Coordinates of C-alpha atoms and ligand atoms in Angstrom, one line a residue:
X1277 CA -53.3 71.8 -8.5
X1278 CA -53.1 75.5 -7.5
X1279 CA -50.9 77.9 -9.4
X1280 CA -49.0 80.3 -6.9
X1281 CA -46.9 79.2 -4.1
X1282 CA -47.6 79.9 -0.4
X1283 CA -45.3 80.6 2.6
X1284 CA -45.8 80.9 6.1
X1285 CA -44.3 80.1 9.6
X1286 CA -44.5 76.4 10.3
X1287 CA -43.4 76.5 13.7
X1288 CA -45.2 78.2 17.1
X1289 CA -44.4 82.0 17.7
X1290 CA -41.9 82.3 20.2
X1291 CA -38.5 81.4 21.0
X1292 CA -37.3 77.8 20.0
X1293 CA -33.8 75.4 19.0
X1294 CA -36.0 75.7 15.5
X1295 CA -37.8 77.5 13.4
X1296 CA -39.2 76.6 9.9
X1297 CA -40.3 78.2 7.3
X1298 CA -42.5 76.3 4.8
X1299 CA -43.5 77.1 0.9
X1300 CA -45.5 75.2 -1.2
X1301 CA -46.5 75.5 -4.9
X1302 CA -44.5 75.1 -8.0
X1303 CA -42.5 77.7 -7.5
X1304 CA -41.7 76.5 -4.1
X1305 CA -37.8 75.3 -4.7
X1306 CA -37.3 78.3 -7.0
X1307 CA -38.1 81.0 -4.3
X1308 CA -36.2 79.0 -1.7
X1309 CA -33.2 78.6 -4.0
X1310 CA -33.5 82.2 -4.9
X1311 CA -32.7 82.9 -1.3
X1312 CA -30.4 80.1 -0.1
X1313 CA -27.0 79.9 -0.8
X1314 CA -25.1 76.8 0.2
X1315 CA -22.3 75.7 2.4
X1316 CA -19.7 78.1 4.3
X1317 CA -18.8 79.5 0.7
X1318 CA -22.4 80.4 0.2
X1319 CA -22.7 78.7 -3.7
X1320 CA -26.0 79.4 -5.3
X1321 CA -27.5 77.1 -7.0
X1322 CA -29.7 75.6 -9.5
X1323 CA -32.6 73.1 -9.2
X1324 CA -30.9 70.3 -11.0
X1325 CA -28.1 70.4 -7.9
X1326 CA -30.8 69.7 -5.5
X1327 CA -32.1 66.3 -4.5
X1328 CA -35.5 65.4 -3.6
X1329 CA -36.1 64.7 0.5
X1330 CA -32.2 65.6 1.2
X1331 CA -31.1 68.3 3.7
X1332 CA -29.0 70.9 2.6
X1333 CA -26.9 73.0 4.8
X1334 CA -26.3 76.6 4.3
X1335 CA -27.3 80.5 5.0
X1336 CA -30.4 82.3 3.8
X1337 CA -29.3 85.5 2.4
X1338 CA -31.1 89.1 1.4
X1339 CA -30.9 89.1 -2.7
X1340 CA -30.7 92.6 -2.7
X1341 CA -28.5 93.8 0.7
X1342 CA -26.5 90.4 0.3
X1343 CA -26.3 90.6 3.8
X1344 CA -26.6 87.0 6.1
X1345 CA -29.6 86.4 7.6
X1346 CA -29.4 83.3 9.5
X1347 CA -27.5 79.9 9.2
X1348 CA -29.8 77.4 8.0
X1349 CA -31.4 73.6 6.7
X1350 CA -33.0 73.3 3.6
X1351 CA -35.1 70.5 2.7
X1352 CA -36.6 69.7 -1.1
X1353 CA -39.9 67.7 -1.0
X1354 CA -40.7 66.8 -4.4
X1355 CA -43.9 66.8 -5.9
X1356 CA -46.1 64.6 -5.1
X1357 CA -44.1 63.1 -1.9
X1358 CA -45.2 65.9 0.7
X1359 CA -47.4 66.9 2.8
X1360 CA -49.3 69.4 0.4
X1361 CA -48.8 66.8 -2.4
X1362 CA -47.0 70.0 -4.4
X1363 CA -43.6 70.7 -4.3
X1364 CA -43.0 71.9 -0.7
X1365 CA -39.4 73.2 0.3
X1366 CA -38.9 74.1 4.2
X1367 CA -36.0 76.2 5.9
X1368 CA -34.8 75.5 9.2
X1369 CA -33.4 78.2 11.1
X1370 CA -32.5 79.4 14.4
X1371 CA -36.2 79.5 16.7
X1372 CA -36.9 83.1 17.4
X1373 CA -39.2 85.8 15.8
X1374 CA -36.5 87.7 14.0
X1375 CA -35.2 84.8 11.7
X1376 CA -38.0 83.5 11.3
X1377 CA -39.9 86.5 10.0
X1378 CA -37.0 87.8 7.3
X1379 CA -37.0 84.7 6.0
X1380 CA -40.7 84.5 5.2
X1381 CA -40.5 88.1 4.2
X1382 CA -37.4 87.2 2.0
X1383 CA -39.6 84.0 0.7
X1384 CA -42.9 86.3 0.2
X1385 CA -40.4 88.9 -2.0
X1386 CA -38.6 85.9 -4.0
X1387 CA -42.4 85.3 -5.1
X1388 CA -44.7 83.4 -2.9
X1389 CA -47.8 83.9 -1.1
X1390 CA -48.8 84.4 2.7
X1391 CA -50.8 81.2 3.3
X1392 CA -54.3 81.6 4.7
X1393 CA -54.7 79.8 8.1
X1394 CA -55.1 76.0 7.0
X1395 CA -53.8 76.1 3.6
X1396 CA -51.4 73.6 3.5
X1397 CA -53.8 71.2 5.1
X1398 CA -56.5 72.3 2.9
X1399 CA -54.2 71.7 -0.3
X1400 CA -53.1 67.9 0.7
X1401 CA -57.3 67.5 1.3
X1402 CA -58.1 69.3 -2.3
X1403 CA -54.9 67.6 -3.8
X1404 CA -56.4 64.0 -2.4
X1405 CA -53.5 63.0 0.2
X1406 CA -55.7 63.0 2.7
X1407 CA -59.5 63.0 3.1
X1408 CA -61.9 65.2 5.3
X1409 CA -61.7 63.5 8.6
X1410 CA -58.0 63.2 8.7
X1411 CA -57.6 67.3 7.7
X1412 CA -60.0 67.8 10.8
X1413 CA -57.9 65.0 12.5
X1414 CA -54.8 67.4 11.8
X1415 CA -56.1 70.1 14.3
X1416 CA -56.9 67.8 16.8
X1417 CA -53.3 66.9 16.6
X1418 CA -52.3 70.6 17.1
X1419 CA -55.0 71.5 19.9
X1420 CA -54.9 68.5 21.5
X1421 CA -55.2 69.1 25.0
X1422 CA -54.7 66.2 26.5
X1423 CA -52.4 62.9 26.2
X1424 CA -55.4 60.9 25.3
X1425 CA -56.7 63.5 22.9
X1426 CA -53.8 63.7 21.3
X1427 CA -54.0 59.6 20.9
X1428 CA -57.0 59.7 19.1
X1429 CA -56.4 62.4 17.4
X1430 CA -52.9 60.5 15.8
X1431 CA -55.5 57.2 15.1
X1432 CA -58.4 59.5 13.6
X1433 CA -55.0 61.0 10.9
X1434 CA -54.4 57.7 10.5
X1435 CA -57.9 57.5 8.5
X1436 CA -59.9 55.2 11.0
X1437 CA -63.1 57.2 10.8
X1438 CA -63.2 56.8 7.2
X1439 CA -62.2 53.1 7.3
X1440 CA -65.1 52.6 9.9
X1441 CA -67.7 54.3 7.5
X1442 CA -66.4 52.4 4.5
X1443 CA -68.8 49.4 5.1
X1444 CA -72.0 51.9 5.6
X1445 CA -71.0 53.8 2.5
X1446 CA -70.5 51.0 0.2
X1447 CA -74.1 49.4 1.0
X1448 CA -75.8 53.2 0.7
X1449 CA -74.1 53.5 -2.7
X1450 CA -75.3 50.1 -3.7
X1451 CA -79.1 50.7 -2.7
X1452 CA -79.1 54.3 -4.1
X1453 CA -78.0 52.8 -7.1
X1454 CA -80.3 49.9 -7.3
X1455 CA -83.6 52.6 -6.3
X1456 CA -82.3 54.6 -8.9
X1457 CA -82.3 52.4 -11.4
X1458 CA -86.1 50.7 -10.5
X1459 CA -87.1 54.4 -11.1
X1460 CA -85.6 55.1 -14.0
X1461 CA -86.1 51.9 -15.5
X1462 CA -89.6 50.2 -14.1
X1463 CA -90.4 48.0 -16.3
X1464 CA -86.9 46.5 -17.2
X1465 CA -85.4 43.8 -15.5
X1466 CA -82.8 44.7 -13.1
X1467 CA -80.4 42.8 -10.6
X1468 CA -82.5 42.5 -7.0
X1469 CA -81.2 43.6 -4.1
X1470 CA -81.9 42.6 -1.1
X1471 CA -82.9 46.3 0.3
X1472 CA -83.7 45.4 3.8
X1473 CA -80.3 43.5 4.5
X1474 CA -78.2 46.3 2.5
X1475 CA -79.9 49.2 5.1
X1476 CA -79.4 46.9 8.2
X1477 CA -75.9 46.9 7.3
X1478 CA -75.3 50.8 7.2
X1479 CA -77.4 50.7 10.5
X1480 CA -75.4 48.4 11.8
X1481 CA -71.9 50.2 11.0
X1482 CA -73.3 53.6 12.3
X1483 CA -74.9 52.7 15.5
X1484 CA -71.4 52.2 17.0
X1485 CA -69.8 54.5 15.3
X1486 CA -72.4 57.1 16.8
X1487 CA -72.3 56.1 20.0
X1488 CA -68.0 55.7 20.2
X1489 CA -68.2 59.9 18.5
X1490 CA -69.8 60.8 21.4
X1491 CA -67.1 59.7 23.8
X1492 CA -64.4 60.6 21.6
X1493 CA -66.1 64.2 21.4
X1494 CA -65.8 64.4 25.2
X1495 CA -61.8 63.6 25.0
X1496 CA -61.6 66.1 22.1
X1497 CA -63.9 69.4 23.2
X1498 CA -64.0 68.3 27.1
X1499 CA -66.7 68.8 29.5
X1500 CA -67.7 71.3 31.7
X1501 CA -68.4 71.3 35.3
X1502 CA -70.0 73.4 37.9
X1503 CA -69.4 72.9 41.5
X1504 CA -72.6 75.0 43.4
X1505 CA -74.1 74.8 46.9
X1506 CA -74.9 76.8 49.6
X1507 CA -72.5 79.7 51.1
X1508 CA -69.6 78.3 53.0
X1509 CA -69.7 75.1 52.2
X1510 CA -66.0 74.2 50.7
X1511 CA -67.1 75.3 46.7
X1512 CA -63.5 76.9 46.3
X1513 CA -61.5 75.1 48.7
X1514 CA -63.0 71.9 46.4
X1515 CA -61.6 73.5 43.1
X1516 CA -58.5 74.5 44.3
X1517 CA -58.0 70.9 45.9
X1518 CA -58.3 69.6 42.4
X1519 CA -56.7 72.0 40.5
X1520 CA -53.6 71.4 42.6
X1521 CA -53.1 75.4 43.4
X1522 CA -55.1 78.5 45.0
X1523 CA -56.9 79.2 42.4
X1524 CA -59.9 80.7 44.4
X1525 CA -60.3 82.9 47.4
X1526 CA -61.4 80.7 50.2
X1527 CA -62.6 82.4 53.6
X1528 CA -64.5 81.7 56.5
X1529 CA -66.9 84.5 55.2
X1530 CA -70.1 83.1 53.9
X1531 CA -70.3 84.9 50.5
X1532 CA -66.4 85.0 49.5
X1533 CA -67.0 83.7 45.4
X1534 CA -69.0 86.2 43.8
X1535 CA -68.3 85.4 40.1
X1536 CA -67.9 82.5 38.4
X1537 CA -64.4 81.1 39.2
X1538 CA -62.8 78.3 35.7
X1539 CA -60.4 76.5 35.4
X1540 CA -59.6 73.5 33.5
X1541 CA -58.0 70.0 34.7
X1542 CA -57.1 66.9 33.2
X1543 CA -59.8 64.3 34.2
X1544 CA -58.7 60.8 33.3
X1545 CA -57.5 61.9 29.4
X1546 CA -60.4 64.0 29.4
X1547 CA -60.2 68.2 29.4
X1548 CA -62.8 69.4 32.1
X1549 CA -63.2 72.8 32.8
X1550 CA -64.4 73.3 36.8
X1551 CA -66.7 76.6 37.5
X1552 CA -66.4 77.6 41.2
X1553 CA -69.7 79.9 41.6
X1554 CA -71.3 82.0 44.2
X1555 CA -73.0 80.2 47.1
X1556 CA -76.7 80.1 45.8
X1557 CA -78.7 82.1 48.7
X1558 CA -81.4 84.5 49.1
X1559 CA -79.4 87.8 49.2
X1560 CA -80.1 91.7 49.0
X1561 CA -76.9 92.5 47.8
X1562 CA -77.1 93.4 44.3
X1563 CA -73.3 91.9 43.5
X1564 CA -74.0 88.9 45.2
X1565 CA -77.6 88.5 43.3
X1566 CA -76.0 89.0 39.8
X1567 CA -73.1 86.4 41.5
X1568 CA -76.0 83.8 42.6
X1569 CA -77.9 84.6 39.0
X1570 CA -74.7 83.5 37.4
X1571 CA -74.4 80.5 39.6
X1572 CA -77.6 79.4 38.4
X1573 CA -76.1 80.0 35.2
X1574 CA -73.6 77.1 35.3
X1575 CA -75.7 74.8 36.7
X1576 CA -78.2 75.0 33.7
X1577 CA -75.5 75.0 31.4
X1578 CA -73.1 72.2 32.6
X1579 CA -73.0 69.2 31.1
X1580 CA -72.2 67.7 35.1
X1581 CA -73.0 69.2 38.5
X1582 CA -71.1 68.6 41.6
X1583 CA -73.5 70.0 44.6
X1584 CA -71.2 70.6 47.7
X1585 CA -73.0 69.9 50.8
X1586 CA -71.0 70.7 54.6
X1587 CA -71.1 67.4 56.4
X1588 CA -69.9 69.0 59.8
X1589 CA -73.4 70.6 59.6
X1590 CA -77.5 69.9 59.5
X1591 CA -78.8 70.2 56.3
X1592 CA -80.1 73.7 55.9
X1593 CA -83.0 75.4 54.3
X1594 CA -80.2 76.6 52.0
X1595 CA -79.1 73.5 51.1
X1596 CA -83.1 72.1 50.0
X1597 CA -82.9 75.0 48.0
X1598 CA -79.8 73.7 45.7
X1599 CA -81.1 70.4 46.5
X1600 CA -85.2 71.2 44.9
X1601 CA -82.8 73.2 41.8
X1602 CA -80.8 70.1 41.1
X1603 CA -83.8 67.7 40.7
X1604 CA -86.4 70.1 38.7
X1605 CA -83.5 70.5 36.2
X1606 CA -80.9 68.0 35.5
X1607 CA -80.9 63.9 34.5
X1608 CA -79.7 62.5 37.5
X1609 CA -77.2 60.8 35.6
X1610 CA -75.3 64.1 35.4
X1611 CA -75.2 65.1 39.3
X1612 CA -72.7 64.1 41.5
X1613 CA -73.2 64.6 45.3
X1614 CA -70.2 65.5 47.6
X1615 CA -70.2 65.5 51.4
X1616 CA -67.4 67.7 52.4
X1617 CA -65.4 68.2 55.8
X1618 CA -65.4 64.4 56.7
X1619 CA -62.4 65.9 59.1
X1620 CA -65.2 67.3 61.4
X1621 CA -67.9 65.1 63.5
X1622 CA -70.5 64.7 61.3
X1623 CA -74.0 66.4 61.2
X1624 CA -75.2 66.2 58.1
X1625 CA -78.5 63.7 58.2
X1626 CA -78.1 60.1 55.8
X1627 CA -81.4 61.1 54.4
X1628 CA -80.6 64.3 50.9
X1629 CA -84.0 63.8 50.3
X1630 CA -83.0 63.7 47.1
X1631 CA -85.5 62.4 44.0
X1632 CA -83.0 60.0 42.5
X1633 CA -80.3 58.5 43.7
X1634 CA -77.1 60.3 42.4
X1635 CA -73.3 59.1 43.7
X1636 CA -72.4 60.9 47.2
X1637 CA -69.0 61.4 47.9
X1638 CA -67.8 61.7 50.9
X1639 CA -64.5 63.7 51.6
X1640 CA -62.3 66.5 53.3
X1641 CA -60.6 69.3 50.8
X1642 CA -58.6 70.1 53.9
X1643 CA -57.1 66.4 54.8
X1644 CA -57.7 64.9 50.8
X1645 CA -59.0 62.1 51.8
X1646 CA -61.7 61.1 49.3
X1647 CA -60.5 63.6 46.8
X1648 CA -59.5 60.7 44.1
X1649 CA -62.4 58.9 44.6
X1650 CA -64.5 62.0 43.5
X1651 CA -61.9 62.3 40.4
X1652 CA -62.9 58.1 39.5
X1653 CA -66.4 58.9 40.1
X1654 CA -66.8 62.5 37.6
X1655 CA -64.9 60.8 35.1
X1656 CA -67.2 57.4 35.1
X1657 CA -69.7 59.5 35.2
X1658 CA -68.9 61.8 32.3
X1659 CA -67.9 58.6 30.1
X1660 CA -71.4 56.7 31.3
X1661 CA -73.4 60.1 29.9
X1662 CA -71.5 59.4 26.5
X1663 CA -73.3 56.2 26.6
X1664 CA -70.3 53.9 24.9
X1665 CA -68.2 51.4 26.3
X1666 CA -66.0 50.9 23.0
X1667 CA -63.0 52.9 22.0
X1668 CA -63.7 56.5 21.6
X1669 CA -63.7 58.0 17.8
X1670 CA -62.1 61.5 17.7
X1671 CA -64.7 63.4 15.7
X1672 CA -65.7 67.2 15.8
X1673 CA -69.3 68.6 16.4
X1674 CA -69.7 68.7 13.1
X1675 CA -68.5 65.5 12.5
X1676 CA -70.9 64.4 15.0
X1677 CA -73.5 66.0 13.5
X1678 CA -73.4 64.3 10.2
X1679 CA -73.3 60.9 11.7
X1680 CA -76.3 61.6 13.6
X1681 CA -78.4 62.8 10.8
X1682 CA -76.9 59.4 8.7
X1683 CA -78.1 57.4 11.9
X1684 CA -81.4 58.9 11.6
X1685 CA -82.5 59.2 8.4
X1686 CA -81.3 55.0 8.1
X1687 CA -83.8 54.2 10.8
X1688 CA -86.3 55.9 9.3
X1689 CA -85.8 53.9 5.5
X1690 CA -85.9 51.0 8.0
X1691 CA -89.4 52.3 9.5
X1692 CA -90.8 53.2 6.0
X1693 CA -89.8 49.7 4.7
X1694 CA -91.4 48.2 7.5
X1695 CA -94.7 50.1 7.1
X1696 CA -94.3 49.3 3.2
X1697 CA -93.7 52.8 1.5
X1698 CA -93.2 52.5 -1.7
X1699 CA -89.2 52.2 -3.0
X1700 CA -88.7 56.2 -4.6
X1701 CA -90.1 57.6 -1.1
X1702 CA -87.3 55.4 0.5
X1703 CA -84.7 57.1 -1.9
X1704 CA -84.8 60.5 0.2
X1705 CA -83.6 58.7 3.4
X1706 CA -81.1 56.7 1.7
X1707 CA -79.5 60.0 -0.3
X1708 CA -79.8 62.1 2.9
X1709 CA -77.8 59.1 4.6
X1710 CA -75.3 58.8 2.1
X1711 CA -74.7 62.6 1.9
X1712 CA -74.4 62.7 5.3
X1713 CA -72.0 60.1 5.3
X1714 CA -70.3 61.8 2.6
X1715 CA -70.1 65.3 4.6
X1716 CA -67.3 63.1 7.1
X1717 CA -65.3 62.0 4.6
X1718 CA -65.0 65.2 2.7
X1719 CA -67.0 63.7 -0.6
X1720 CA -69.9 65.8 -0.1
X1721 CA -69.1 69.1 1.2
X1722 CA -69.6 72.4 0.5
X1723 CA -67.2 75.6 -0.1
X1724 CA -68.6 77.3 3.3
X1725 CA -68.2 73.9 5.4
X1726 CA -64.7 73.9 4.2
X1727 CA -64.2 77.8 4.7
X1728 CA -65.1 77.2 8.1
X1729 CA -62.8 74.1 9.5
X1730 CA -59.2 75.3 7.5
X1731 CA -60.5 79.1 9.4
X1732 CA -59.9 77.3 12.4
X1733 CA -56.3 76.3 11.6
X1734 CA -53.4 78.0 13.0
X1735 CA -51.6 79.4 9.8
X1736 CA -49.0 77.2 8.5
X1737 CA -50.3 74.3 8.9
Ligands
GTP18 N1 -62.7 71.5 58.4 C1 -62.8 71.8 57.1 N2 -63.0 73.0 56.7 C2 -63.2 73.2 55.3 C3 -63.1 72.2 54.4 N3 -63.3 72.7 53.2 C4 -63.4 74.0 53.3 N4 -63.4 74.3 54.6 C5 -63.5 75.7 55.2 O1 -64.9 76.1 54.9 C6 -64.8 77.6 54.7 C7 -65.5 77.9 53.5 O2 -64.7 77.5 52.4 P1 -64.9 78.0 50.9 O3 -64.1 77.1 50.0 O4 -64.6 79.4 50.8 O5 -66.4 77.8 50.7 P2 -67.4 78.2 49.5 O6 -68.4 77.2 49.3 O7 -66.6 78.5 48.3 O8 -68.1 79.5 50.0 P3 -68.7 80.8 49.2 O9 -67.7 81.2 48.2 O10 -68.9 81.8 50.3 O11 -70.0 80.3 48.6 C8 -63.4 78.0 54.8 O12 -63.1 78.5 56.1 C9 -62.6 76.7 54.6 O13 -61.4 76.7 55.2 C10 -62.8 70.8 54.9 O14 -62.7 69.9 54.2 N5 -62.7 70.7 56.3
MG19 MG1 -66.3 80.2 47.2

């Protein structure tokens, strides 16, 4: 347990019915009481008057000026029934930056700390309330960005991930254990194990575990999307159609976008941020080059493409161009196709000429028609490139990371077994796996790893 006691501003900046002020530590009820004085005849009073988990109602006043400072709640969260797993005392008070800010300053004189950004989270992890993924789970909560994110995110605090892995973890520490000890102790007689059977049962657990983190990574970090195409071809008018607004400029005027344009929807649960770019051409025009340069940009970088083509007209050389771009660089399983202007006679030939066959869409950002067939089609499409039909894990990158190296370094003790390597060479793969394994759940991890996810932490939580 940590000695001092920390304070900070539970609640988002900004005006609100509430505010709340949260301090945890040992000294946590003492500073609060030091502050508090209870009911409308303002009685101070002592620890042993105050209950565990009760609300108290009273005013928070200034020690020194005795003056009022706001009407509040007071809650007591004894040690080790709280969040933190240390005593923890909050104070609810009228939402808006004044209260809120001379009560922490009051808190912060009566003897705590300013919490660091994550430290509450980061004691209930260090204190054992809660393991690695769920404190990682706890920002997903707060930057969820979507209804389904935040689903997961509530499943993943829950302490699924870790549940999941238990199986894979429990066979890694049971072959690490068993290698170590035919090493240390060749020529003694120890238990068998059935090695083979203990390392298909890890690879077994991870495999869908891996491939349900990818798709749960997509709800959780989103993906992004470039629209491109020729000039004039209905790039902007196809954002704005699916961002709901006028987001973009959209003229007649071949040329209009001449920067990247983003904005990000809600695809089916999953946060996608649209680029509008520059209509890729051949151009002079040094702002349109560095416009078309940048277009060229997005399409590289994006994990989907949508390529706009006008179907009231012939396809142009411009269009070939986009067209020859899209299939030198991109799987075609990340390329979407859409026809647009279905309003006007058509033009455009059958034939794209396209190397693989990619979904075409056919609609009209002026009428709509087609529009939520292109919405069902990007999002199947973004899910199919995640590769996994089962229920998406919420995980980070980092998460991700981990799970792959686990993955990896399991099929590779399954190769070497295979090929007959001898049992202390197949030790590296298994302790890599099991450290990896151990990096999710928060067993194995370093003081920079954890540095770097409570950094990312809003303070006061
Ligand atoms: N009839 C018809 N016109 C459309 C449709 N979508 C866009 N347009 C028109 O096509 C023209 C070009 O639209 P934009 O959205 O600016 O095209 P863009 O691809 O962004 O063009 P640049 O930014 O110049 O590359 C405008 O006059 C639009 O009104 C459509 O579905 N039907
Ligand atoms: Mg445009």
């Amino acid at each position: 347990m940590y000695l001092d006691t920390i304070a900070a501003i539970a609640t988002a900046p900004g005006e609100g019915g509430v505010g709340i002020v949260r301090l945890s530590g040992p000294d946590a009820l003492g500073a609060g009481l030091a502050i508090f004085r209870a009911g409308r005849t303002l009685r101070r009073l002592d620890s042993g008057d105050v209950e565990s988990h009760r609300m108290l109602y009273g005013s928070i006043v200034d020690p020194e000026s005795r003056a009022v400072v706001d009407e509040v709640l007071l809650v007591w969260m004894q040690s080790p029934r709280s969040y933190t797993r240390e005593d923890v005392v909050e104070i609810h008070c009228h939402g808006g930056h004044v209260p809120v800010r001379s009560i922490l300053n009051l808190c912060l004189k009566a003897g705590a700390r300013l919490a660091e950004p994550g430290e509450f989270t980061l004691r209930a992890f260090l204190n054992g309330r809660i393991d690695l993924s769920q404190a990682e789970a706890v920002a997903g909560v707060v930057t969820a960005q979507t209804g389904r994110s935040l689903d997961l995110a509530i499943s993943e605090l829950r302490g699924r991930m870790t549940e999941r892995l238990r199986p894979a973890r429990d066979a890694l520490v049971e072959t690490m254990a068993f290698l170590d000890a035919a090493a240390d102790f060749p020529d003694d007689e120890i238990p068998s194990l059935d090695i083979d059977a203990a390392l298909e049962r890890v690879a077994a657990t991870l495999g869908p575990i891996v491939a349900s983190a990818r798709t749960g990574l997509l709800y959780r970090e989103g993906i992004q999307i470039a629209i491109v195409g020729r000039p004039n071809v209905g790039k902007s008018s196809l954002l704005n159609a699916l961002v709901g607004q006028e987001r973009a400029i959209v003229t007649e005027i071949a040329g209009t976008t001449r920067d990247v344009v983003s904005e990000t929807i809600n695809l089916g649960g999953i946060p996608a941020t649209l680029l509008d770019t520059a209509g890729i051409t051949e151009t002079v025009d040094v702002v349109e080059a560095i416009g078309v340069e940048r277009s060229r940009h997005a399409l590289s970088t994006s994990a989907l493409v949508v390529v706009v083509l006008d179907g009231s007209e012939p396809l142009t050389d411009g269009d070939r161009q986009v067209l020859a771009l899209i299939d030198e660089r991109l799987d075609p399983g990340s390329v979407v196709c859409v026809v647009n202007k279905t309003d006007q006679p058509r033009s455009l030939e059958d034939e794209l000429g396209l190397a693989h066959a990619v979904p075409v869409i056919e609609l009209s950002t002026v009428s709509g028609a087609g529009l939520d067939q292109l919405v069902e089609t990007l999002h199947a499409v973004a899910v199919d490139q995640s590769d996994s039909a089962s229920r998406p894990a919420l995980v980070t990158s980092r998460q991700l990371d981990a799970l792959r190296r686990a993955d990896e370094s399991i099929h590779s003790a399954l190769a070497a077994r295979e090929a007959g390597v001898p049992l202390d060479l197949l030790a590296v793969d298994v302790r890599t796996a099991l450290y990896a394994v151990g990096e999710i759940t928060g067993e194995h991890v370093s003081e920079a790893v954890l540095d770097e996810i409570f950094s990312r932490f809003c303070i006061g939580k």
